[in-house]
Amino acid sequence: MSIRISVLVSGGGSNLQALIDAQQAGLLGNGKIVQVISSRADAYALKRAAINGIPSIVIDKNRFPKDADRNAAILSALQSASTDMVVLAGYMSVLSPSVVGAYRNRIVNVHPALIPKYCGMGMCGQHVHRAVLAAQEKESGATVHIVDEGVDTGRILSQERVPVMPGDTVETLAARVLEVEHKILPAAVGQLASEIERIK
């Protein structure tokens, strides 16, 4: 029996593509992407989903201005797709305790830094890389972790370091970290899918 995965996105969807590629290569184990949920109607990730025949839905602030209504719509979409596992792949919002509680230990997120450094509320996207460079860190990296009611506070599943190079810009550091994200996210998703299958 496959573990049904819903992927939440907000932007270009390169991590979604890494998951799709891993699935096609048989590297997600029994994990199967069954749905993509986007917080933005213009997210390129939606085109990636369409190209690969994956159903998608937009649940954004235009349709659901209130956080509670938006999270209720997300939970309904997850349940309608018989979701077993949720992956946040560049999803730029915080899920409510109701969603987290419904999928306890079955939601993973990829974060572009070495948690517990450079994480928490407001530390996302380029803000992370800018802070790393401002602090003159010698290394950065990416972390895949379980999502709990905090922000970037759940159990770490996987982490990989990358060097910060002399002359790095936000863009060059982001690109180096993203390469690592594309590697460790599918591996962690495959691992968690196997864990979920054993207890299902």
PDB file of C-alpha atoms in Angstrom:
ATOM      1  CA  MET A   1       0.000   0.000   0.000  1.00  0.00           C
ATOM      2  CA  SER A   2       1.412   3.395  -0.975  1.00  0.00           C
ATOM      3  CA  ILE A   3       1.817   6.274   1.451  1.00  0.00           C
ATOM      4  CA  ARG A   4      -0.168   9.149  -0.038  1.00  0.00           C
ATOM      5  CA  ILE A   5       1.776  12.430   0.036  1.00  0.00           C
ATOM      6  CA  SER A   6       0.414  15.960  -0.320  1.00  0.00           C
ATOM      7  CA  VAL A   7       3.026  18.633  -1.057  1.00  0.00           C
ATOM      8  CA  LEU A   8       2.464  22.250   0.004  1.00  0.00           C
ATOM      9  CA  VAL A   9       4.200  24.931  -2.067  1.00  0.00           C
ATOM     10  CA  SER A  10       4.380  28.698  -2.530  1.00  0.00           C
ATOM     11  CA  GLY A  11       6.848  29.362  -5.339  1.00  0.00           C
ATOM     12  CA  GLY A  12       8.913  27.850  -8.103  1.00  0.00           C
ATOM     13  CA  GLY A  13       8.648  24.309  -6.836  1.00  0.00           C
ATOM     14  CA  SER A  14      12.199  23.089  -7.416  1.00  0.00           C
ATOM     15  CA  ASN A  15      11.941  20.961  -4.269  1.00  0.00           C
ATOM     16  CA  LEU A  16       8.633  19.596  -5.570  1.00  0.00           C
ATOM     17  CA  GLN A  17      10.464  18.697  -8.791  1.00  0.00           C
ATOM     18  CA  ALA A  18      13.169  16.943  -6.787  1.00  0.00           C
ATOM     19  CA  LEU A  19      10.451  14.881  -5.092  1.00  0.00           C
ATOM     20  CA  ILE A  20       8.782  14.079  -8.419  1.00  0.00           C
ATOM     21  CA  ASP A  21      12.125  13.027  -9.919  1.00  0.00           C
ATOM     22  CA  ALA A  22      12.883  10.876  -6.871  1.00  0.00           C
ATOM     23  CA  GLN A  23       9.481   9.207  -7.101  1.00  0.00           C
ATOM     24  CA  GLN A  24       9.973   8.450 -10.796  1.00  0.00           C
ATOM     25  CA  ALA A  25      13.374   6.965  -9.958  1.00  0.00           C
ATOM     26  CA  GLY A  26      11.845   4.773  -7.250  1.00  0.00           C
ATOM     27  CA  LEU A  27      13.633   6.674  -4.473  1.00  0.00           C
ATOM     28  CA  LEU A  28      10.573   7.611  -2.413  1.00  0.00           C
ATOM     29  CA  GLY A  29       9.999   3.996  -1.451  1.00  0.00           C
ATOM     30  CA  ASN A  30       6.281   3.502  -1.019  1.00  0.00           C
ATOM     31  CA  GLY A  31       5.618   7.264  -1.061  1.00  0.00           C
ATOM     32  CA  LYS A  32       3.365   8.612  -3.813  1.00  0.00           C
ATOM     33  CA  ILE A  33       2.628  12.299  -4.453  1.00  0.00           C
ATOM     34  CA  VAL A  34      -1.145  12.558  -4.845  1.00  0.00           C
ATOM     35  CA  GLN A  35      -1.757  16.293  -4.506  1.00  0.00           C
ATOM     36  CA  VAL A  36      -0.094  19.699  -4.599  1.00  0.00           C
ATOM     37  CA  ILE A  37      -1.538  22.565  -2.545  1.00  0.00           C
ATOM     38  CA  SER A  38      -0.294  26.070  -3.335  1.00  0.00           C
ATOM     39  CA  SER A  39      -0.623  29.254  -1.295  1.00  0.00           C
ATOM     40  CA  ARG A  40      -0.290  31.278  -4.516  1.00  0.00           C
ATOM     41  CA  ALA A  41      -2.193  31.019  -7.776  1.00  0.00           C
ATOM     42  CA  ASP A  42       0.868  32.148  -9.768  1.00  0.00           C
ATOM     43  CA  ALA A  43       3.304  29.613  -8.277  1.00  0.00           C
ATOM     44  CA  TYR A  44       5.310  27.854 -10.986  1.00  0.00           C
ATOM     45  CA  ALA A  45       5.073  24.721  -8.848  1.00  0.00           C
ATOM     46  CA  LEU A  46       1.492  24.373 -10.126  1.00  0.00           C
ATOM     47  CA  LYS A  47       2.829  24.008 -13.684  1.00  0.00           C
ATOM     48  CA  ARG A  48       5.256  21.315 -12.498  1.00  0.00           C
ATOM     49  CA  ALA A  49       2.325  19.461 -10.954  1.00  0.00           C
ATOM     50  CA  ALA A  50       0.270  19.756 -14.151  1.00  0.00           C
ATOM     51  CA  ILE A  51       3.132  18.564 -16.357  1.00  0.00           C
ATOM     52  CA  ASN A  52       3.429  15.461 -14.196  1.00  0.00           C
ATOM     53  CA  GLY A  53      -0.297  14.775 -13.947  1.00  0.00           C
ATOM     54  CA  ILE A  54      -0.565  15.582 -10.246  1.00  0.00           C
ATOM     55  CA  PRO A  55      -3.845  17.181  -9.102  1.00  0.00           C
ATOM     56  CA  SER A  56      -3.410  20.610  -7.538  1.00  0.00           C
ATOM     57  CA  ILE A  57      -5.438  23.174  -5.630  1.00  0.00           C
ATOM     58  CA  VAL A  58      -4.867  26.813  -4.697  1.00  0.00           C
ATOM     59  CA  ILE A  59      -5.699  27.806  -1.136  1.00  0.00           C
ATOM     60  CA  ASP A  60      -4.656  31.437  -0.839  1.00  0.00           C
ATOM     61  CA  LYS A  61      -5.341  34.573   1.170  1.00  0.00           C
ATOM     62  CA  ASN A  62      -7.561  35.984  -1.572  1.00  0.00           C
ATOM     63  CA  ARG A  63     -10.068  33.160  -1.226  1.00  0.00           C
ATOM     64  CA  PHE A  64      -9.516  32.624   2.504  1.00  0.00           C
ATOM     65  CA  PRO A  65      -8.432  35.890   4.177  1.00  0.00           C
ATOM     66  CA  LYS A  66      -8.736  34.453   7.689  1.00  0.00           C
ATOM     67  CA  ASP A  67      -6.016  32.082   8.893  1.00  0.00           C
ATOM     68  CA  ALA A  68      -8.566  29.778  10.527  1.00  0.00           C
ATOM     69  CA  ASP A  69     -10.598  29.432   7.329  1.00  0.00           C
ATOM     70  CA  ARG A  70      -7.481  28.899   5.237  1.00  0.00           C
ATOM     71  CA  ASN A  71      -6.176  26.167   7.525  1.00  0.00           C
ATOM     72  CA  ALA A  72      -9.598  24.528   7.625  1.00  0.00           C
ATOM     73  CA  ALA A  73      -9.554  24.449   3.806  1.00  0.00           C
ATOM     74  CA  ILE A  74      -6.059  22.927   3.845  1.00  0.00           C
ATOM     75  CA  LEU A  75      -7.121  20.242   6.310  1.00  0.00           C
ATOM     76  CA  SER A  76     -10.203  19.473   4.230  1.00  0.00           C
ATOM     77  CA  ALA A  77      -8.081  19.155   1.060  1.00  0.00           C
ATOM     78  CA  LEU A  78      -5.610  16.857   2.829  1.00  0.00           C
ATOM     79  CA  GLN A  79      -8.379  14.627   4.105  1.00  0.00           C
ATOM     80  CA  SER A  80     -10.197  14.588   0.758  1.00  0.00           C
ATOM     81  CA  ALA A  81      -7.039  13.213  -0.892  1.00  0.00           C
ATOM     82  CA  SER A  82      -6.681  10.548   1.847  1.00  0.00           C
ATOM     83  CA  THR A  83      -3.304  12.082   2.677  1.00  0.00           C
ATOM     84  CA  ASP A  84      -0.974  10.007   4.862  1.00  0.00           C
ATOM     85  CA  MET A  85       1.942  12.445   4.888  1.00  0.00           C
ATOM     86  CA  VAL A  86       2.480  16.163   4.223  1.00  0.00           C
ATOM     87  CA  VAL A  87       5.625  17.775   2.801  1.00  0.00           C
ATOM     88  CA  LEU A  88       6.245  21.516   3.010  1.00  0.00           C
ATOM     89  CA  ALA A  89       8.438  22.280  -0.003  1.00  0.00           C
ATOM     90  CA  GLY A  90       9.058  26.005   0.036  1.00  0.00           C
ATOM     91  CA  TYR A  91       5.701  26.648   1.694  1.00  0.00           C
ATOM     92  CA  MET A  92       5.803  30.158   3.133  1.00  0.00           C
ATOM     93  CA  SER A  93       3.077  29.981   5.767  1.00  0.00           C
ATOM     94  CA  VAL A  94       2.797  28.452   9.221  1.00  0.00           C
ATOM     95  CA  LEU A  95       0.260  25.647   9.612  1.00  0.00           C
ATOM     96  CA  SER A  96      -2.259  25.880  12.435  1.00  0.00           C
ATOM     97  CA  PRO A  97      -2.167  23.537  15.461  1.00  0.00           C
ATOM     98  CA  SER A  98      -5.304  21.858  14.088  1.00  0.00           C
ATOM     99  CA  VAL A  99      -3.499  20.778  10.909  1.00  0.00           C
ATOM    100  CA  VAL A 100      -0.330  19.825  12.779  1.00  0.00           C
ATOM    101  CA  GLY A 101      -2.343  17.829  15.300  1.00  0.00           C
ATOM    102  CA  ALA A 102      -4.222  15.947  12.596  1.00  0.00           C
ATOM    103  CA  TYR A 103      -0.920  14.858  11.023  1.00  0.00           C
ATOM    104  CA  ARG A 104       1.271  14.533  14.109  1.00  0.00           C
ATOM    105  CA  ASN A 105       4.795  13.341  13.168  1.00  0.00           C
ATOM    106  CA  ARG A 106       3.693  13.100   9.519  1.00  0.00           C
ATOM    107  CA  ILE A 107       4.525  16.628   8.298  1.00  0.00           C
ATOM    108  CA  VAL A 108       8.046  17.473   7.152  1.00  0.00           C
ATOM    109  CA  ASN A 109       9.628  20.764   6.171  1.00  0.00           C
ATOM    110  CA  VAL A 110      12.897  21.666   4.493  1.00  0.00           C
ATOM    111  CA  HIS A 111      14.647  24.750   5.876  1.00  0.00           C
ATOM    112  CA  PRO A 112      17.617  26.508   4.201  1.00  0.00           C
ATOM    113  CA  ALA A 113      19.878  26.674   7.255  1.00  0.00           C
ATOM    114  CA  LEU A 114      21.457  24.516   9.926  1.00  0.00           C
ATOM    115  CA  ILE A 115      18.747  24.420  12.591  1.00  0.00           C
ATOM    116  CA  PRO A 116      18.849  25.557  15.407  1.00  0.00           C
ATOM    117  CA  LYS A 117      20.691  28.442  13.766  1.00  0.00           C
ATOM    118  CA  TYR A 118      18.863  30.948  11.556  1.00  0.00           C
ATOM    119  CA  CYS A 119      15.361  29.595  11.987  1.00  0.00           C
ATOM    120  CA  GLY A 120      12.058  30.591  13.526  1.00  0.00           C
ATOM    121  CA  MET A 121       9.511  33.248  12.647  1.00  0.00           C
ATOM    122  CA  GLY A 122      10.670  35.536   9.839  1.00  0.00           C
ATOM    123  CA  MET A 123      13.680  33.391   8.951  1.00  0.00           C
ATOM    124  CA  CYS A 124      12.749  32.175   5.497  1.00  0.00           C
ATOM    125  CA  GLY A 125      14.078  32.400   1.961  1.00  0.00           C
ATOM    126  CA  GLN A 126      16.644  35.090   1.327  1.00  0.00           C
ATOM    127  CA  HIS A 127      16.349  36.444   4.877  1.00  0.00           C
ATOM    128  CA  VAL A 128      18.170  33.307   6.040  1.00  0.00           C
ATOM    129  CA  HIS A 129      21.069  33.597   3.611  1.00  0.00           C
ATOM    130  CA  ARG A 130      21.401  37.331   4.215  1.00  0.00           C
ATOM    131  CA  ALA A 131      21.673  36.712   7.976  1.00  0.00           C
ATOM    132  CA  VAL A 132      24.253  33.957   7.476  1.00  0.00           C
ATOM    133  CA  LEU A 133      26.425  36.243   5.343  1.00  0.00           C
ATOM    134  CA  ALA A 134      26.004  39.190   7.724  1.00  0.00           C
ATOM    135  CA  ALA A 135      27.245  37.015  10.592  1.00  0.00           C
ATOM    136  CA  GLN A 136      30.274  35.966   8.497  1.00  0.00           C
ATOM    137  CA  GLU A 137      29.547  32.288   9.079  1.00  0.00           C
ATOM    138  CA  LYS A 138      31.978  29.774   7.589  1.00  0.00           C
ATOM    139  CA  GLU A 139      29.224  27.293   6.723  1.00  0.00           C
ATOM    140  CA  SER A 140      25.504  26.984   6.173  1.00  0.00           C
ATOM    141  CA  GLY A 141      23.335  24.164   4.902  1.00  0.00           C
ATOM    142  CA  ALA A 142      19.853  22.692   4.896  1.00  0.00           C
ATOM    143  CA  THR A 143      17.707  20.813   7.389  1.00  0.00           C
ATOM    144  CA  VAL A 144      14.695  18.535   6.999  1.00  0.00           C
ATOM    145  CA  HIS A 145      12.608  18.334  10.144  1.00  0.00           C
ATOM    146  CA  ILE A 146       9.259  17.220  11.500  1.00  0.00           C
ATOM    147  CA  VAL A 147       6.737  20.062  11.817  1.00  0.00           C
ATOM    148  CA  ASP A 148       5.274  20.689  15.256  1.00  0.00           C
ATOM    149  CA  GLU A 149       3.357  23.637  16.742  1.00  0.00           C
ATOM    150  CA  GLY A 150       6.505  25.768  16.885  1.00  0.00           C
ATOM    151  CA  VAL A 151       8.384  27.295  13.961  1.00  0.00           C
ATOM    152  CA  ASP A 152      11.329  25.104  12.874  1.00  0.00           C
ATOM    153  CA  THR A 153      11.351  23.391  16.280  1.00  0.00           C
ATOM    154  CA  GLY A 154      10.451  19.789  15.388  1.00  0.00           C
ATOM    155  CA  ARG A 155      12.668  16.709  15.370  1.00  0.00           C
ATOM    156  CA  ILE A 156      15.490  16.901  12.824  1.00  0.00           C
ATOM    157  CA  LEU A 157      15.451  14.106  10.250  1.00  0.00           C
ATOM    158  CA  SER A 158      18.375  15.144   8.072  1.00  0.00           C
ATOM    159  CA  GLN A 159      20.938  17.909   7.820  1.00  0.00           C
ATOM    160  CA  GLU A 160      23.792  18.667   5.464  1.00  0.00           C
ATOM    161  CA  ARG A 161      26.389  21.416   5.537  1.00  0.00           C
ATOM    162  CA  VAL A 162      27.755  23.576   2.738  1.00  0.00           C
ATOM    163  CA  PRO A 163      30.693  25.989   2.915  1.00  0.00           C
ATOM    164  CA  VAL A 164      30.192  29.723   2.744  1.00  0.00           C
ATOM    165  CA  MET A 165      32.680  30.840   0.091  1.00  0.00           C
ATOM    166  CA  PRO A 166      34.603  34.124  -0.061  1.00  0.00           C
ATOM    167  CA  GLY A 167      32.649  36.564  -2.190  1.00  0.00           C
ATOM    168  CA  ASP A 168      29.361  34.718  -1.773  1.00  0.00           C
ATOM    169  CA  THR A 169      26.195  36.697  -2.385  1.00  0.00           C
ATOM    170  CA  VAL A 170      22.721  35.855  -1.152  1.00  0.00           C
ATOM    171  CA  GLU A 171      22.035  34.346  -4.572  1.00  0.00           C
ATOM    172  CA  THR A 172      25.160  32.172  -4.820  1.00  0.00           C
ATOM    173  CA  LEU A 173      24.774  30.871  -1.272  1.00  0.00           C
ATOM    174  CA  ALA A 174      21.066  30.183  -1.850  1.00  0.00           C
ATOM    175  CA  ALA A 175      21.884  28.174  -4.980  1.00  0.00           C
ATOM    176  CA  ARG A 176      24.444  26.047  -3.126  1.00  0.00           C
ATOM    177  CA  VAL A 177      22.037  25.374  -0.251  1.00  0.00           C
ATOM    178  CA  LEU A 178      19.208  24.558  -2.665  1.00  0.00           C
ATOM    179  CA  GLU A 179      21.292  21.790  -4.252  1.00  0.00           C
ATOM    180  CA  VAL A 180      21.545  20.185  -0.827  1.00  0.00           C
ATOM    181  CA  GLU A 181      17.811  20.619  -0.220  1.00  0.00           C
ATOM    182  CA  HIS A 182      17.102  18.727  -3.448  1.00  0.00           C
ATOM    183  CA  LYS A 183      19.181  15.826  -2.148  1.00  0.00           C
ATOM    184  CA  ILE A 184      18.188  15.520   1.498  1.00  0.00           C
ATOM    185  CA  LEU A 185      14.458  16.248   1.186  1.00  0.00           C
ATOM    186  CA  PRO A 186      13.558  13.254  -1.024  1.00  0.00           C
ATOM    187  CA  ALA A 187      15.751  10.958   1.074  1.00  0.00           C
ATOM    188  CA  ALA A 188      14.059  12.069   4.305  1.00  0.00           C
ATOM    189  CA  VAL A 189      10.599  11.803   2.748  1.00  0.00           C
ATOM    190  CA  GLY A 190      11.321   8.254   1.602  1.00  0.00           C
ATOM    191  CA  GLN A 191      12.577   7.357   5.067  1.00  0.00           C
ATOM    192  CA  LEU A 192       9.530   8.812   6.826  1.00  0.00           C
ATOM    193  CA  ALA A 193       7.156   7.146   4.348  1.00  0.00           C
ATOM    194  CA  SER A 194       8.675   3.803   5.318  1.00  0.00           C
ATOM    195  CA  GLU A 195       8.234   4.618   9.019  1.00  0.00           C
ATOM    196  CA  ILE A 196       4.584   5.567   8.454  1.00  0.00           C
ATOM    197  CA  GLU A 197       3.961   2.358   6.514  1.00  0.00           C
ATOM    198  CA  ARG A 198       5.278   0.259   9.398  1.00  0.00           C
ATOM    199  CA  ILE A 199       2.876   1.803  11.917  1.00  0.00           C
ATOM    200  CA  LYS A 200      -0.070   2.227   9.584  1.00  0.00           C
TER     201      LYS A 200
END
